[in-house]
Coordinates of C-alpha atoms in Angstrom, one line a residue:
Chain A
M1 CA -27.1 37.8 -1.5
D2 CA -28.7 39.5 -4.6
F3 CA -30.4 37.6 -7.3
A4 CA -27.5 37.5 -9.8
S5 CA -25.1 35.9 -7.3
F6 CA -27.9 33.6 -6.1
L7 CA -28.3 32.5 -9.7
I8 CA -24.6 31.9 -10.1
Q9 CA -24.5 29.7 -6.9
M10 CA -27.6 27.8 -8.1
L11 CA -25.8 27.1 -11.5
N12 CA -22.6 26.2 -9.7
S13 CA -24.5 23.8 -7.4
L14 CA -26.2 22.1 -10.4
Q15 CA -22.9 21.8 -12.3
Y16 CA -21.0 20.4 -9.3
G17 CA -23.9 18.0 -8.4
L18 CA -24.1 16.7 -12.0
L19 CA -20.4 16.2 -12.2
L20 CA -20.5 14.2 -8.9
F21 CA -23.3 12.1 -10.4
L22 CA -21.0 11.0 -13.2
V23 CA -18.5 9.7 -10.7
A24 CA -21.1 8.2 -8.2
S25 CA -23.2 6.5 -10.9
G26 CA -20.3 4.2 -11.8
L27 CA -19.5 3.5 -8.2
T28 CA -23.1 2.7 -7.3
L29 CA -23.5 0.4 -10.4
V30 CA -20.4 -1.5 -9.5
F31 CA -21.6 -1.8 -5.9
G32 CA -25.1 -2.8 -6.9
I33 CA -24.3 -5.3 -9.5
M34 CA -21.0 -6.8 -8.5
G35 CA -21.1 -6.2 -4.8
I36 CA -17.7 -4.6 -4.9
I37 CA -16.5 -1.7 -2.8
N38 CA -14.0 0.1 -5.0
L39 CA -11.9 2.6 -3.1
A40 CA -9.9 3.2 -6.3
H41 CA -12.9 4.8 -8.0
G42 CA -11.6 8.3 -7.0
S43 CA -8.3 7.5 -8.7
F44 CA -10.2 6.9 -11.9
Y45 CA -11.4 10.5 -11.6
M46 CA -7.8 11.6 -11.0
I47 CA -6.6 9.6 -14.0
G48 CA -9.2 11.3 -16.2
A49 CA -8.0 14.8 -15.1
Y50 CA -4.4 13.9 -15.7
L51 CA -5.2 12.3 -19.1
A52 CA -7.0 15.6 -20.0
F53 CA -3.8 17.5 -19.0
V54 CA -1.4 15.2 -20.9
L55 CA -3.5 14.7 -24.0
T56 CA -4.5 18.3 -24.3
S57 CA -0.8 19.3 -24.1
A58 CA 0.0 16.7 -26.8
T59 CA -2.9 17.3 -29.2
G60 CA -3.6 21.0 -28.3
S61 CA -7.4 20.4 -27.9
L62 CA -9.5 19.3 -25.0
F63 CA -12.0 17.8 -27.4
L64 CA -9.4 15.5 -29.0
A65 CA -8.2 14.6 -25.5
I66 CA -11.7 13.6 -24.4
L67 CA -12.4 11.7 -27.7
L68 CA -9.1 9.8 -27.2
G69 CA -9.6 9.5 -23.4
I70 CA -13.0 7.8 -23.3
P71 CA -12.0 4.7 -25.4
L72 CA -8.7 4.6 -23.6
T73 CA -10.2 4.5 -20.1
F74 CA -12.9 2.1 -21.2
I75 CA -10.2 -0.4 -22.4
V76 CA -8.1 0.1 -19.2
G77 CA -11.2 -0.4 -17.1
A78 CA -12.0 -3.7 -18.9
F79 CA -8.4 -4.8 -18.5
L80 CA -8.4 -4.0 -14.7
E81 CA -11.7 -5.9 -14.3
W82 CA -10.2 -8.9 -16.1
A83 CA -6.8 -8.8 -14.3
L84 CA -7.8 -7.8 -10.7
F85 CA -11.5 -7.1 -9.9
S86 CA -12.8 -10.4 -11.4
H87 CA -10.9 -12.2 -8.6
L88 CA -12.7 -10.2 -5.9
Y89 CA -16.4 -11.1 -6.5
K90 CA -16.5 -14.0 -4.1
R91 CA -14.1 -12.4 -1.6
E92 CA -15.0 -10.5 1.6
H93 CA -15.5 -6.7 1.6
L94 CA -12.4 -6.4 3.7
E95 CA -10.2 -7.9 1.0
Q96 CA -11.9 -5.7 -1.6
V97 CA -11.1 -2.7 0.6
L98 CA -7.5 -3.8 0.9
L99 CA -6.8 -4.5 -2.7
T100 CA -8.4 -1.3 -3.9
Y101 CA -6.5 0.6 -1.2
G102 CA -3.3 -0.8 -2.6
L103 CA -4.4 0.3 -6.1
I104 CA -4.8 3.9 -4.9
L105 CA -1.2 3.9 -3.7
I106 CA -0.1 2.4 -7.0
F107 CA -2.0 4.9 -9.1
E108 CA -0.9 7.9 -7.1
E109 CA 2.8 6.9 -7.2
L110 CA 2.6 6.1 -10.9
R111 CA 1.1 9.6 -11.4
S112 CA 3.9 11.1 -9.4
L113 CA 6.5 9.1 -11.4
L114 CA 5.0 9.9 -14.9
V115 CA 3.7 13.4 -14.6
G116 CA 5.2 14.7 -11.4
D117 CA 3.7 16.4 -8.3
E118 CA 3.1 19.9 -9.6
V119 CA -0.4 21.5 -9.9
H120 CA -1.3 21.9 -13.6
G121 CA -3.9 23.9 -15.4
V122 CA -5.9 22.9 -18.5
D123 CA -7.1 25.6 -20.9
I124 CA -10.8 25.9 -21.5
P125 CA -11.5 25.3 -25.2
A126 CA -11.5 28.6 -27.1
I127 CA -15.2 28.4 -28.2
F128 CA -16.4 28.0 -24.6
S129 CA -14.1 30.5 -23.0
A130 CA -16.7 33.3 -23.1
S131 CA -18.8 34.4 -20.1
I132 CA -22.5 35.4 -20.0
P133 CA -23.0 38.8 -18.2
L134 CA -25.6 38.6 -15.5
S135 CA -25.3 42.0 -14.0
D136 CA -22.8 44.9 -14.2
V137 CA -20.1 43.1 -12.4
L138 CA -21.1 39.4 -12.4
S139 CA -20.9 37.0 -15.3
Y140 CA -21.2 33.2 -15.7
P141 CA -18.6 31.2 -17.7
V142 CA -20.1 29.3 -20.6
Y143 CA -17.8 26.3 -20.0
R144 CA -19.6 25.5 -16.7
L145 CA -22.9 25.5 -18.6
V146 CA -21.4 23.2 -21.1
I147 CA -20.3 20.8 -18.3
S148 CA -23.9 20.8 -17.0
G149 CA -25.3 20.2 -20.5
V150 CA -22.9 17.3 -21.1
C151 CA -23.8 15.7 -17.8
I152 CA -27.5 16.0 -18.4
V153 CA -27.1 14.4 -21.8
L154 CA -25.1 11.6 -20.3
A155 CA -27.6 11.1 -17.5
V156 CA -30.4 10.8 -20.1
A157 CA -28.3 8.4 -22.2
L158 CA -27.6 6.3 -19.1
Y159 CA -31.3 6.2 -18.3
F160 CA -32.0 5.1 -21.9
V161 CA -29.4 2.4 -21.9
I162 CA -30.5 1.0 -18.5
Q163 CA -34.2 1.2 -19.0
R164 CA -34.7 0.7 -22.7
T165 CA -32.0 -1.6 -24.1
R166 CA -31.3 -5.3 -23.9
L167 CA -28.0 -4.6 -22.2
G168 CA -29.7 -2.5 -19.6
M169 CA -32.2 -5.2 -19.0
M170 CA -29.4 -7.6 -18.3
I171 CA -27.7 -5.1 -16.0
R172 CA -30.9 -4.6 -14.0
A173 CA -31.4 -8.3 -13.9
G174 CA -27.9 -8.8 -12.7
N175 CA -28.5 -6.2 -10.0
H176 CA -31.5 -8.2 -8.8
D177 CA -30.2 -11.8 -8.9
R178 CA -27.0 -12.7 -10.6
T179 CA -27.3 -16.5 -10.2
M180 CA -30.7 -16.4 -12.0
V181 CA -29.2 -14.3 -14.8
E182 CA -26.4 -16.8 -15.3
A183 CA -28.9 -19.7 -15.3
L184 CA -30.7 -18.0 -18.1
G185 CA -27.6 -18.4 -20.3
I186 CA -26.5 -14.7 -20.2
N187 CA -22.8 -14.2 -20.0
I188 CA -22.7 -12.4 -16.6
N189 CA -18.9 -12.0 -16.8
M190 CA -19.2 -9.9 -19.9
I191 CA -21.8 -7.7 -18.3
Y192 CA -19.6 -7.2 -15.3
R193 CA -16.7 -6.2 -17.5
V194 CA -18.8 -3.7 -19.5
V195 CA -20.3 -2.1 -16.4
F196 CA -17.0 -1.8 -14.7
A197 CA -15.3 -0.3 -17.8
L198 CA -18.3 2.0 -18.1
G199 CA -17.9 3.1 -14.5
F200 CA -14.2 3.8 -15.1
A201 CA -14.9 5.8 -18.3
L202 CA -17.6 7.9 -16.6
A203 CA -15.4 8.7 -13.6
A204 CA -12.5 9.6 -15.9
L205 CA -14.8 11.7 -18.1
A206 CA -15.9 13.6 -15.1
G207 CA -12.2 14.2 -14.3
M208 CA -11.5 15.3 -17.9
L209 CA -14.5 17.7 -17.9
A210 CA -13.5 19.1 -14.5
A211 CA -9.8 19.6 -15.3
P212 CA -10.1 23.1 -16.7
I213 CA -12.1 24.5 -13.8
S214 CA -10.6 22.6 -10.8
S215 CA -7.0 22.4 -12.2
V216 CA -5.1 19.1 -11.9
F217 CA -3.4 18.2 -8.7
P218 CA -2.1 15.2 -6.6
N219 CA -4.6 13.4 -4.4
M220 CA -7.5 15.1 -6.2
G221 CA -9.3 11.7 -6.3
S222 CA -9.6 11.0 -2.6
H223 CA -11.9 13.9 -1.9
V224 CA -14.2 13.0 -4.8
L225 CA -14.1 9.4 -3.6
I226 CA -15.4 10.1 -0.1
I227 CA -18.0 12.5 -1.4
S228 CA -19.1 9.8 -3.9
F229 CA -19.4 7.4 -1.0
V230 CA -21.6 9.9 0.8
I231 CA -23.8 10.2 -2.3
V232 CA -24.1 6.4 -2.6
V233 CA -25.0 6.1 1.1
I234 CA -27.6 8.9 0.8
G235 CA -29.0 7.6 -2.5
G236 CA -29.1 3.9 -1.6
I237 CA -26.6 1.4 -2.9
G238 CA -27.2 0.2 -6.5
S239 CA -29.8 2.9 -7.3
V240 CA -28.7 5.2 -10.1
W241 CA -31.6 7.5 -9.6
G242 CA -31.0 7.7 -5.9
A243 CA -27.4 8.7 -6.8
L244 CA -28.7 11.5 -9.1
I245 CA -31.0 12.9 -6.4
A246 CA -28.2 12.6 -3.7
A247 CA -25.6 14.1 -6.0
L248 CA -27.8 17.2 -6.6
V249 CA -28.5 17.5 -2.9
I250 CA -24.8 17.3 -2.1
G251 CA -24.0 19.8 -4.9
F252 CA -26.3 22.3 -3.4
A253 CA -25.3 21.6 0.3
D254 CA -21.6 21.9 -0.5
T255 CA -21.9 25.0 -2.7
F256 CA -24.2 27.0 -0.4
G257 CA -22.3 25.7 2.7
K258 CA -19.1 27.3 1.2
V259 CA -20.9 30.6 0.6
L260 CA -22.9 30.9 3.8
M261 CA -20.6 29.4 6.4
P262 CA -17.1 29.1 5.0
D263 CA -15.5 27.9 8.3
Y264 CA -17.8 24.8 8.5
A265 CA -18.1 24.1 4.7
G266 CA -16.2 20.9 4.8
M267 CA -18.6 19.4 7.4
V268 CA -22.0 20.3 5.8
V269 CA -22.0 17.4 3.4
Y270 CA -21.4 14.9 6.2
L271 CA -24.1 16.4 8.4
V272 CA -26.5 16.0 5.6
M273 CA -25.5 12.3 5.5
A274 CA -25.9 12.0 9.2
V275 CA -29.5 13.3 9.0
V276 CA -30.4 11.0 6.1
L277 CA -28.9 8.0 8.1
L278 CA -31.2 8.8 11.0
W279 CA -34.2 9.1 8.7
R280 CA -33.5 6.3 6.3
P281 CA -30.5 4.1 7.2
E282 CA -30.6 2.4 3.8
G283 CA -30.7 5.5 1.6
I284 CA -33.5 7.6 0.0
L285 CA -34.1 5.0 -2.6
K286 CA -33.4 1.4 -1.7
K287 CA -31.7 -0.9 -4.2
G288 CA -34.2 -2.4 -6.7
Chain B
M1 CA 0.7 -23.7 19.5
S2 CA 0.0 -24.9 23.1
S3 CA -0.9 -22.2 25.6
L4 CA 2.5 -22.7 27.4
N5 CA 4.4 -22.2 24.2
S6 CA 2.3 -19.2 23.4
M7 CA 3.0 -17.7 26.8
I8 CA 6.8 -18.3 26.4
F9 CA 6.6 -16.7 22.9
K10 CA 4.8 -13.6 24.2
L11 CA 7.2 -13.2 27.2
A12 CA 10.2 -13.6 24.9
G13 CA 8.8 -10.9 22.6
L14 CA 8.2 -8.6 25.5
A15 CA 11.7 -9.1 26.8
L16 CA 13.1 -8.3 23.3
L17 CA 11.0 -5.1 23.2
A18 CA 12.2 -4.2 26.7
C19 CA 15.8 -4.4 25.5
V20 CA 15.4 -1.8 22.7
P21 CA 16.5 1.2 24.9
L22 CA 19.7 -0.7 25.9
T23 CA 21.0 -0.2 22.3
G24 CA 21.3 3.5 23.1
E25 CA 20.4 4.5 19.5
S26 CA 17.8 7.2 19.9
F27 CA 16.6 6.7 16.3
Y28 CA 15.7 3.0 17.0
V29 CA 14.1 3.9 20.3
E30 CA 11.9 6.5 18.7
L31 CA 11.0 4.2 15.8
A32 CA 10.2 1.3 18.2
A33 CA 8.1 3.7 20.4
K34 CA 6.1 4.8 17.3
T35 CA 5.6 1.2 16.3
L36 CA 4.4 0.3 19.8
V37 CA 1.9 3.2 19.6
L38 CA 0.6 1.9 16.3
A39 CA 0.5 -1.6 17.8
I40 CA -1.9 -0.4 20.5
F41 CA -3.9 1.4 17.8
A42 CA -4.1 -1.8 15.7
M43 CA -5.2 -3.9 18.7
S44 CA -8.0 -1.4 19.4
L45 CA -9.2 -1.8 15.8
D46 CA -8.9 -5.6 16.0
L47 CA -11.6 -5.6 18.7
L48 CA -14.0 -4.3 16.0
V49 CA -12.7 -5.9 12.8
G50 CA -11.4 -9.2 14.1
F51 CA -13.7 -10.0 17.0
T52 CA -17.0 -8.2 16.4
G53 CA -16.9 -8.3 12.6
L54 CA -17.4 -4.6 12.2
V55 CA -15.1 -3.3 9.4
S56 CA -14.4 0.3 10.5
F57 CA -12.6 2.4 7.9
G58 CA -12.6 5.5 10.1
H59 CA -10.7 4.4 13.2
A60 CA -8.2 7.2 12.8
A61 CA -10.8 9.7 14.0
Y62 CA -10.6 8.5 17.6
F63 CA -6.8 8.4 17.5
G64 CA -6.8 12.0 16.2
V65 CA -9.5 13.2 18.7
A66 CA -7.4 12.1 21.7
A67 CA -4.2 13.4 20.1
Y68 CA -5.8 16.9 19.6
A69 CA -7.3 16.7 23.1
V70 CA -3.8 16.4 24.7
A71 CA -2.6 19.4 22.7
L72 CA -5.7 21.5 23.4
L73 CA -6.0 20.6 27.1
S74 CA -2.3 21.3 27.9
P75 CA -1.4 24.8 28.9
K76 CA 0.9 26.5 26.4
Y77 CA 4.1 26.8 28.3
E78 CA 3.7 24.5 31.3
A79 CA 3.2 20.8 31.8
A80 CA -0.3 19.5 32.3
S81 CA -0.8 16.7 34.8
L82 CA -0.7 13.2 33.1
W83 CA -3.4 12.0 35.5
Y84 CA -5.7 14.6 34.2
V85 CA -5.0 14.8 30.4
L86 CA -4.7 11.0 29.9
P87 CA -8.2 10.1 31.2
A88 CA -9.7 13.3 29.7
S89 CA -8.4 12.7 26.2
V90 CA -9.2 9.0 26.2
G91 CA -12.7 9.8 27.6
L92 CA -13.2 12.3 24.8
S93 CA -12.3 9.9 22.1
A94 CA -14.6 7.3 23.7
L95 CA -17.4 9.8 23.8
A96 CA -16.8 10.7 20.1
A97 CA -17.0 6.9 19.3
L98 CA -20.2 6.6 21.3
V99 CA -21.9 9.4 19.3
V100 CA -20.6 8.3 15.9
G101 CA -21.5 4.7 16.9
L102 CA -25.2 5.7 17.4
F103 CA -25.3 6.6 13.7
V104 CA -23.0 4.2 12.0
L105 CA -24.2 1.1 13.8
R106 CA -27.6 1.6 12.1
T107 CA -25.9 0.4 8.9
K108 CA -24.3 -2.9 7.9
G109 CA -21.7 -4.3 5.5
I110 CA -20.6 -2.0 2.7
Y111 CA -22.6 0.8 4.1
F112 CA -20.8 0.5 7.5
I113 CA -17.4 0.8 5.8
M114 CA -18.4 3.9 3.9
V115 CA -20.2 5.6 6.7
T116 CA -17.4 5.1 9.2
L117 CA -15.1 6.6 6.6
A118 CA -17.4 9.6 6.1
F119 CA -17.6 10.3 9.8
A120 CA -13.9 10.2 10.1
Q121 CA -13.7 12.7 7.3
L122 CA -16.2 14.9 9.2
A123 CA -13.8 14.7 12.2
F124 CA -10.9 15.6 9.9
F125 CA -12.7 18.7 8.8
V126 CA -13.6 19.7 12.4
F127 CA -9.8 20.0 13.1
H128 CA -8.8 21.1 9.6
D129 CA -11.3 23.9 9.0
T130 CA -12.5 25.4 12.3
P131 CA -10.4 27.7 14.5
L132 CA -10.3 25.0 17.1
G133 CA -7.6 22.9 15.3
G134 CA -5.1 25.4 14.0
G135 CA -5.6 24.5 10.3
S136 CA -3.5 22.1 8.3
D137 CA -0.3 23.0 10.3
G138 CA -1.8 21.5 13.4
I139 CA -0.8 22.4 17.0
Y140 CA 2.4 21.9 19.0
L141 CA 2.5 20.2 22.3
N142 CA 5.3 22.3 23.8
V143 CA 5.6 20.6 27.1
K144 CA 5.0 17.0 27.7
P145 CA 2.5 16.1 30.5
S146 CA 4.1 15.6 34.0
A147 CA 3.5 12.4 36.0
E148 CA 3.9 14.2 39.3
I149 CA 1.6 13.0 42.2
A150 CA 1.7 15.3 45.2
G151 CA 5.3 16.3 44.7
W152 CA 6.6 12.8 43.9
V153 CA 7.6 12.2 40.3
P154 CA 7.6 8.4 39.4
F155 CA 8.9 8.9 35.9
E156 CA 9.4 11.7 33.3
L157 CA 7.9 11.6 29.9
D158 CA 10.6 14.0 28.7
N159 CA 13.1 11.3 29.1
A160 CA 13.0 9.1 25.9
T161 CA 13.8 5.9 27.9
H162 CA 11.1 6.6 30.5
L163 CA 8.6 7.4 27.7
Y164 CA 9.5 4.2 25.9
Y165 CA 8.8 2.0 29.0
F166 CA 5.6 4.0 29.7
I167 CA 4.4 3.1 26.2
L168 CA 5.5 -0.5 26.5
G169 CA 3.6 -0.6 29.8
A170 CA 0.5 0.8 28.1
L171 CA 0.8 -1.9 25.4
V172 CA 0.9 -4.6 28.0
V173 CA -2.1 -3.1 29.9
V174 CA -4.2 -2.7 26.8
Y175 CA -3.3 -6.3 25.7
A176 CA -4.2 -7.8 29.1
F177 CA -7.4 -5.7 29.2
L178 CA -8.5 -6.8 25.8
A179 CA -7.5 -10.5 26.4
R180 CA -9.6 -10.4 29.6
I181 CA -12.6 -8.7 28.0
L182 CA -12.6 -11.3 25.2
Q183 CA -12.7 -14.1 27.8
S184 CA -15.7 -12.5 29.5
P185 CA -19.3 -13.2 28.7
F186 CA -19.3 -9.7 27.0
G187 CA -16.4 -10.7 24.7
R188 CA -18.1 -14.0 23.9
V189 CA -21.2 -12.2 22.8
L190 CA -19.1 -10.0 20.5
V191 CA -17.5 -13.1 18.9
G192 CA -21.1 -14.5 18.6
I193 CA -22.2 -11.3 16.8
K194 CA -19.4 -11.7 14.3
S195 CA -20.3 -15.3 13.4
N196 CA -24.1 -14.8 13.3
E197 CA -25.8 -11.7 14.5
H198 CA -29.3 -13.0 13.8
R199 CA -28.8 -16.0 16.0
M200 CA -27.5 -13.8 18.8
Q201 CA -30.6 -11.6 18.5
S202 CA -32.9 -14.6 18.5
M203 CA -31.2 -15.8 21.7
G204 CA -32.3 -12.5 23.2
Y205 CA -29.2 -10.4 23.1
L206 CA -29.7 -6.8 22.3
T207 CA -26.8 -6.8 19.8
F208 CA -27.0 -3.1 19.0
R209 CA -26.0 -2.3 22.6
Y210 CA -23.1 -4.8 22.5
K211 CA -21.8 -3.4 19.2
L212 CA -22.1 0.2 20.6
A213 CA -20.2 -0.8 23.7
A214 CA -17.5 -2.4 21.5
F215 CA -17.3 0.6 19.2
T216 CA -17.0 3.0 22.2
L217 CA -14.4 0.8 23.9
A218 CA -12.4 0.5 20.6
G219 CA -12.6 4.3 20.3
G220 CA -11.3 4.8 23.8
L221 CA -8.4 2.4 23.4
G222 CA -7.5 4.0 20.0
G223 CA -7.5 7.2 22.0
I224 CA -4.8 5.8 24.3
A225 CA -2.7 5.3 21.2
G226 CA -3.5 8.8 19.9
F227 CA -2.6 10.3 23.3
L228 CA 0.8 8.5 23.3
Y229 CA 1.5 9.6 19.7
A230 CA 1.0 13.2 20.5
V231 CA 3.3 12.9 23.6
V232 CA 6.0 11.1 21.5
F233 CA 6.1 13.5 18.6
G234 CA 5.1 16.8 20.4
F235 CA 2.7 18.0 17.7
V236 CA -0.6 17.0 16.1
T237 CA -1.9 17.6 12.5
P238 CA -5.1 16.8 10.8
E239 CA -3.2 14.1 8.9
L240 CA -3.6 12.0 12.1
L241 CA -7.3 11.7 11.2
S242 CA -6.9 11.2 7.5
W243 CA -8.3 8.2 5.8
H244 CA -4.7 7.0 4.9
Q245 CA -4.2 6.6 8.7
S246 CA -7.5 4.6 8.9
G247 CA -6.3 2.5 5.9
N248 CA -2.9 1.9 7.3
V249 CA -4.2 0.6 10.7
L250 CA -6.6 -1.7 8.9
L251 CA -3.7 -3.0 6.9
M252 CA -1.8 -3.7 10.1
V253 CA -4.7 -5.7 11.5
I254 CA -5.1 -7.7 8.3
L255 CA -1.4 -8.3 7.9
G256 CA -1.3 -9.8 11.4
G257 CA -4.4 -11.8 10.8
M258 CA -7.7 -10.6 12.2
G259 CA -8.9 -11.7 15.5
N260 CA -5.4 -12.1 17.0
L261 CA -4.1 -9.5 19.4
V262 CA -0.5 -10.6 19.1
G263 CA -1.0 -10.6 15.4
A264 CA -2.1 -7.0 15.4
V265 CA 1.1 -6.1 17.3
A266 CA 3.1 -8.1 14.7
G267 CA 1.2 -6.4 11.9
A268 CA 2.3 -3.0 13.2
F269 CA 5.9 -4.1 13.2
V270 CA 5.7 -5.6 9.8
F271 CA 4.0 -2.4 8.4
T272 CA 6.6 0.0 10.0
G273 CA 9.4 -2.4 8.8
M274 CA 8.1 -2.3 5.2
Q275 CA 7.7 1.4 5.3
E276 CA 11.3 1.8 6.5
V277 CA 12.8 -0.7 4.1
F278 CA 10.9 0.4 1.0
G279 CA 11.5 4.0 2.0
S280 CA 15.2 3.4 2.0
W281 CA 15.0 2.1 -1.5
T282 CA 13.0 4.8 -3.2
K283 CA 11.1 8.0 -2.7
H284 CA 8.2 6.2 -4.3
W285 CA 7.9 3.5 -1.6
Q286 CA 4.1 3.7 -1.7
L287 CA 4.3 2.1 -5.2
V288 CA 6.1 -1.0 -3.8
M289 CA 3.7 -1.0 -0.8
G290 CA 0.7 -0.9 -3.1
C291 CA 2.0 -3.8 -5.2
V292 CA 2.7 -5.8 -2.1
I293 CA -0.9 -5.2 -0.9
V294 CA -2.4 -6.2 -4.2
A295 CA -0.3 -9.3 -4.5
A296 CA -1.1 -10.3 -0.9
V297 CA -4.8 -10.1 -1.5
L298 CA -4.6 -12.0 -4.8
F299 CA -2.2 -14.7 -3.8
M300 CA -2.4 -15.0 0.0
P301 CA -6.0 -15.1 1.2
G302 CA -6.1 -15.2 5.0
G303 CA -3.2 -12.8 5.6
L304 CA 0.2 -13.5 7.1
S305 CA -1.1 -15.5 10.0
A306 CA -2.4 -18.1 7.5
V307 CA 1.1 -18.5 5.9
P308 CA 2.5 -21.0 8.4
A309 CA -0.5 -23.3 8.0
R310 CA -0.3 -23.1 4.2
I311 CA 3.4 -23.9 4.2
K312 CA 2.8 -26.8 6.6
R313 CA 0.0 -28.1 4.4
A314 CA 2.2 -27.7 1.3
L315 CA 5.0 -29.7 2.9
Q316 CA 2.7 -32.5 4.1
G317 CA 0.3 -32.6 1.2
G318 CA 3.0 -32.4 -1.4
G319 CA 2.0 -29.5 -3.6
S320 CA -1.6 -28.5 -3.4
N321 CA -1.7 -25.4 -1.3
E322 CA -5.3 -24.3 -1.8

């Protein structure tokens, strides 16, 4: 592997890892704060990608699609929390698994009814459609760099919100001890709703950003869901920073696995997880 | 239900199942055979979920390992011996469960659910990506295993009726085995782990070993179901190890009410029934299934097996059913 192709794979790993972080951060926050295992989180990613396809076709611009999509998914997320997930907080994990499994079936079939089962493409916005030449034959698409940039900005923003704002303080406190937070007169239900809706919007945003490079296809959510689980397990449940580290590790392992040993690429990620489980059964960073 | 009533109920159910081939409709015989295979699969998972309190979301892996083992161990154009491929494939799935168990049992709760799912996905990729498994098309099992013992052939798996009774026999054996295990001191420890693992540990039980034994046993019994599935349908695909398969079997266990072996069998029948009925209404039957699942969790805590008690209470108590 020469330097240019190595650089390309490094950038791809970074971009994939950061995108996975957007999905996994919402999942880990919902686990950490509400104690809910949400199998439908991968569907949120799928919904985002399909929204990007439908809204881009309607408005003609991915930017408009994303601008419309974020508030839309936030509202749908808040509604789902109110209608379904708020009834699950005191239930067993098994019932949470069951309900969210049912939701996956519903979302996939609704997708099939409304948009169909074909594979769709979404155009890269014209200003980002260029490529940067790296050598005589190799070049790197600008759009992938834009995705990485957006993800880094969002990660920093998430850090700022969680560490530096009053809402973030309440979220961290809720992660630590929800009963105590409630006793201090904070409306924990409102916090739950905001965090859940935020998680939905982040996963959907990841789907919208990924739509032009991965294309839009049925069952695209389930693979992302399982990889996100692996990230949460490696990073430690409830730890956003653990999720960031783990997402980058998985991004690199998966990308280089595909390049170096294509036959076994699907397994590399899970082997990384097995090693981490032997080393630290509760993840690299524990909840806290 | 008293134990005599319960015995009569089980025998009546068994007699009913034994009558299915008498209808002569090959469609129903195959459907019933498939359902019985799923019932064995559901019982094996119930040992973990219902009795030991381990919510495994990757049980399809052991089903799939055994199914692939039959296809891979059988010669291409002749029959393998049943008395070799059955123990070998079940042994392999138990071995897979033992190895995976060493990893996943280091975790608890939500972690355990996610990690079992992830390992099942690993197994899925082993058969999907490597040259071993024949890719997403899977492998055909051209010739069903032969039951010949030194020239004597007690039954033929090629014959749909023989195969049906063989599966029904396997169901009875697995049921009796699990029922016996659960009465034994070993089974009592598992139930103790479900209700309070810390207490079992402080009583001196090495709970990890018991959980590992249960996990391995459940994997092996799930392997019996996987073996039978491959024999019934004559081909195996990576879909057998997919997480939808793990989700569906979990659904059967929960539908029947956890910790109830007859319930697991009933759950398999209810699940297949729903699949057939909804499927006859619409191509989008999964939408109806999803709505049923969501509604069941929201409005029916405790599963199907809790319904009779709730109705009874509602009739006696005059209204309040919470």
